[in-house]
Amino acid sequence: MELSDICTLLQQEIHAYEQEHHIDDLWRTPLVGVADAQDPAFLQLKEAVSPTHALPTDILPSARSVISYFVPFLPAVGESNIQGLKPSQTWARAYRVSNAMFAHINDRMVEHLRKAGYEAQIPGGFASMDMDKLMSNWSQRHVAWVAGLGTFGLNNMLITQQGCLGRIGSFVTNLPLQATPRPQQERCLSKRGLRCEACVRRCPSGALTAQGFDRHVCYALCHENDVYLNPPGQTYWEAEICGKCVVSLPCTLQNPCAKLDQ
């Protein structure tokens, strides 16, 4: 099995999920990257993210490769969330439906790999949020960085070739695959020394500044949004979200530095 087979299976499973659930207004074509499970960059995540951040071998002792994928949203999803201080219902739906889709797709991809004779495992509880630290022991964004899918913007989101508007998933396998090279240049305009900071201006809580990010201030607003999106008597779904700092930006739908790197 090659990376091209993984990409094909992933696209087929997403398309099948869309058809089964009558979804045609959320996602664009996924991007897929591969990290060597022994890449020293995973050890760096214990400093960059958390001392308890998992290694691929914590998830699968026989791990050889980590497959990370970014599913970008369609432009309309981001456009729905530009106006106002509260997240749009479309944004909330995209978050909720994408979570359900990712759980299903991860399980299906693990099944495909096991049928092909390989071991595979999803991060499972490692990817859950530690509510005291407000951090995960398997940061999908940082794993995607190791797998070469992009670089980080001031908003702490990964800027891929298809922008930062989307969701990230991953799974670990003992299938040996060639690692995807990491970008050599920053994709954030501000980090390239150019004027931007659009994401900072769009942050409604003040948690995001040019000097850093206060995750506790950000989470407090996300929790308020959860209450706003789930009034009494309404069927509950998880919606501790905001998303204002990833929409209406030069990097929302594309790599804004692509032409600079040509």
Coordinates of N, CA and C in Angstrom, one line a residue, residues 149-241:
L149 N 2.4 19.4 6.6 CA 1.2 20.0 6.0 C 1.1 21.5 6.0
G150 N 2.0 22.1 6.8 CA 2.0 23.6 6.8 C 2.9 24.2 7.9
T151 N 2.7 25.5 8.1 CA 3.4 26.2 9.2 C 2.3 27.0 10.0
F152 N 2.7 27.4 11.1 CA 1.7 28.1 12.0 C 1.6 29.6 11.7
G153 N 0.4 30.1 11.8 CA 0.2 31.5 11.7 C 0.2 32.1 13.1
L154 N 0.0 33.5 13.2 CA -0.1 34.1 14.5 C -1.3 33.6 15.2
N155 N -2.3 33.2 14.5 CA -3.5 32.7 15.2 C -3.4 31.2 15.7
N156 N -2.1 30.7 15.6 CA -1.8 29.3 16.1 C -2.4 28.2 15.2
M157 N -3.1 28.6 14.1 CA -3.6 27.6 13.2 C -2.6 27.2 12.2
L158 N -2.7 26.0 11.6 CA -1.7 25.6 10.6 C -2.2 26.1 9.3
I159 N -1.3 26.8 8.6 CA -1.5 27.3 7.2 C -1.1 26.3 6.2
T160 N -2.0 25.6 5.6 CA -1.7 24.6 4.6 C -1.7 25.3 3.2
Q161 N -1.5 24.5 2.2 CA -1.6 25.0 0.8 C -3.0 25.4 0.5
Q162 N -4.0 24.9 1.3 CA -5.4 25.2 1.1 C -5.9 26.1 2.3
G163 N -4.9 26.8 2.9 CA -5.3 27.7 4.0 C -5.5 27.1 5.3
C164 N -6.1 27.8 6.3 CA -6.2 27.4 7.6 C -7.7 27.1 8.0
L165 N -8.6 27.2 7.0 CA -10.0 27.0 7.3 C -10.3 25.5 7.1
G166 N -10.4 24.8 8.2 CA -10.7 23.3 8.1 C -10.3 22.6 9.4
R167 N -10.4 21.3 9.3 CA -10.1 20.5 10.5 C -9.1 19.4 10.2
I168 N -8.4 18.9 11.2 CA -7.3 18.0 11.0 C -7.5 16.7 11.8
G169 N -7.2 15.6 11.2 CA -7.3 14.3 11.8 C -6.0 13.5 11.6
S170 N -5.8 12.4 12.3 CA -4.6 11.6 12.1 C -4.8 10.2 12.6
F171 N -3.9 9.3 12.2 CA -3.9 8.0 12.7 C -2.4 7.4 12.5
V172 N -2.1 6.4 13.3 CA -0.8 5.9 13.3 C -0.8 4.4 12.8
T173 N 0.3 4.1 12.1 CA 0.3 2.7 11.4 C 1.8 2.2 11.4
N174 N 1.9 0.9 11.3 CA 3.2 0.3 11.1 C 3.6 0.2 9.6
L175 N 2.7 0.7 8.7 CA 3.0 0.8 7.3 C 4.1 1.8 7.0
P176 N 5.3 1.3 6.5 CA 6.3 2.3 6.2 C 6.0 3.1 5.0
L177 N 6.1 4.4 5.2 CA 5.8 5.4 4.1 C 6.9 6.5 4.1
Q178 N 7.2 7.0 3.0 CA 8.1 8.1 2.9 C 7.5 9.4 3.5
A179 N 8.3 10.0 4.4 CA 7.8 11.2 5.1 C 7.6 12.4 4.1
T180 N 6.6 13.2 4.3 CA 6.4 14.5 3.6 C 7.4 15.5 4.1
P181 N 8.1 16.2 3.2 CA 9.0 17.2 3.6 C 8.3 18.4 4.2
R182 N 8.8 19.0 5.3 CA 8.2 20.2 5.9 C 8.5 21.4 5.1
P183 N 7.6 22.4 5.0 CA 7.9 23.6 4.3 C 9.1 24.3 4.9
Q184 N 10.0 24.9 4.1 CA 11.1 25.6 4.5 C 10.9 27.0 4.9
Q185 N 9.8 27.6 4.4 CA 9.5 29.0 4.6 C 8.2 29.1 5.3
E186 N 8.1 30.2 6.2 CA 6.9 30.5 6.9 C 5.8 30.9 5.8
R187 N 4.5 30.5 6.2 CA 3.4 30.8 5.3 C 2.6 31.9 5.9
C188 N 2.9 32.4 7.1 CA 2.2 33.5 7.7 C 2.8 34.8 7.2
L189 N 2.0 35.7 6.7 CA 2.6 37.0 6.2 C 3.3 37.7 7.3
S190 N 2.7 37.8 8.5 CA 3.4 38.5 9.6 C 4.7 37.9 9.9
K191 N 4.8 36.6 9.9 CA 6.1 35.9 10.3 C 7.1 36.0 9.2
R192 N 6.6 36.4 8.0 CA 7.5 36.7 6.9 C 8.0 38.2 6.9
G193 N 7.6 38.9 7.9 CA 7.9 40.3 8.0 C 7.1 41.3 7.2
L194 N 5.9 40.8 6.7 CA 5.0 41.6 5.9 C 3.8 42.1 6.8
R195 N 3.2 43.1 6.5 CA 2.1 43.7 7.3 C 0.9 42.8 7.1
C196 N 0.3 42.4 8.2 CA -0.9 41.6 8.2 C -1.6 41.7 9.5
E197 N -1.4 40.8 10.4 CA -2.0 40.7 11.7 C -3.5 40.7 11.6
A198 N -4.1 40.3 10.5 CA -5.5 40.3 10.3 C -6.2 39.4 11.4
C199 N -5.6 38.3 11.7 CA -6.2 37.4 12.7 C -6.3 38.0 14.1
V200 N -5.3 38.8 14.4 CA -5.2 39.5 15.7 C -6.4 40.5 15.8
R201 N -6.6 41.3 14.7 CA -7.7 42.2 14.7 C -9.1 41.6 14.7
R202 N -9.2 40.4 14.3 CA -10.5 39.7 14.2 C -10.8 39.0 15.5
C203 N -9.8 38.8 16.4 CA -10.1 38.1 17.7 C -11.1 38.9 18.6
P204 N -12.2 38.4 18.9 CA -13.2 39.2 19.6 C -12.9 39.2 21.1
S205 N -12.0 38.4 21.6 CA -11.8 38.3 23.1 C -10.6 39.1 23.6
G206 N -9.7 39.4 22.6 CA -8.4 40.0 23.0 C -7.4 38.9 23.4
A207 N -7.8 37.6 23.3 CA -6.8 36.6 23.7 C -5.6 36.5 22.8
L208 N -5.8 36.9 21.5 CA -4.8 36.8 20.5 C -4.2 38.2 20.3
T209 N -2.9 38.3 20.5 CA -2.2 39.5 20.2 C -0.9 39.2 19.4
A210 N -0.3 40.2 18.9 CA 0.9 40.0 18.1 C 2.0 39.5 19.0
Q211 N 1.9 39.6 20.3 CA 2.9 39.1 21.2 C 2.7 37.7 21.7
G212 N 1.4 37.2 21.6 CA 1.2 35.9 22.1 C -0.3 35.6 22.2
F213 N -0.6 34.5 22.9 CA -2.0 34.0 22.9 C -2.3 33.5 24.3
D214 N -3.5 33.9 24.9 CA -3.9 33.5 26.2 C -5.1 32.5 26.0
R215 N -4.7 31.2 26.1 CA -5.7 30.2 25.8 C -6.9 30.2 26.8
H216 N -6.6 30.7 28.0 CA -7.7 30.7 29.0 C -8.8 31.8 28.7
V217 N -8.3 32.9 28.2 CA -9.2 34.0 27.8 C -10.0 33.5 26.5
C218 N -9.3 32.8 25.6 CA -10.0 32.3 24.4 C -11.1 31.3 24.8
Y219 N -10.7 30.4 25.7 CA -11.6 29.3 26.1 C -12.9 29.9 26.8
A220 N -12.7 30.9 27.6 CA -13.8 31.5 28.3 C -14.8 32.0 27.3
L221 N -14.4 32.7 26.3 CA -15.3 33.1 25.2 C -16.0 31.9 24.5
C222 N -15.2 30.9 24.2 CA -15.7 29.7 23.6 C -16.8 29.1 24.4
H223 N -16.6 29.1 25.7 CA -17.6 28.5 26.6 C -18.9 29.4 26.6
E224 N -18.7 30.7 26.6 CA -19.9 31.6 26.5 C -20.7 31.3 25.2
N225 N -19.9 31.0 24.1 CA -20.6 30.7 22.8 C -21.3 29.4 22.9
D226 N -20.8 28.5 23.6 CA -21.5 27.2 23.8 C -22.9 27.4 24.4
V227 N -23.0 28.3 25.4 CA -24.2 28.6 26.1 C -25.1 29.3 25.1
Y228 N -24.6 30.2 24.3 CA -25.3 31.0 23.3 C -25.9 30.1 22.3
L229 N -25.2 29.1 21.8 CA -25.6 28.2 20.7 C -26.5 27.1 21.2
N230 N -26.6 26.9 22.5 CA -27.4 25.9 23.1 C -28.4 26.4 24.1
P231 N -29.4 27.2 23.7 CA -30.3 27.8 24.7 C -31.2 26.7 25.4
P232 N -31.8 27.0 26.5 CA -32.6 26.0 27.2 C -33.7 25.4 26.3
G233 N -33.9 24.1 26.4 CA -34.9 23.5 25.6 C -34.4 23.0 24.2
Q234 N -33.2 23.4 23.8 CA -32.7 23.0 22.5 C -31.9 21.8 22.6
T235 N -31.9 20.9 21.6 CA -31.1 19.7 21.6 C -29.6 20.1 21.7
Y236 N -28.9 19.5 22.6 CA -27.5 20.0 22.9 C -26.5 19.3 21.9
W237 N -25.6 20.2 21.4 CA -24.4 19.6 20.8 C -23.2 20.5 21.3
E238 N -22.0 19.8 21.3 CA -20.8 20.5 21.8 C -20.5 21.7 20.8
A239 N -20.4 22.9 21.4 CA -20.1 24.1 20.6 C -19.3 25.1 21.3
E240 N -18.2 24.6 22.0 CA -17.3 25.5 22.6 C -16.3 26.0 21.5
I241 N -16.8 26.9 20.7 CA -16.2 27.3 19.5 C -16.2 28.9 19.3

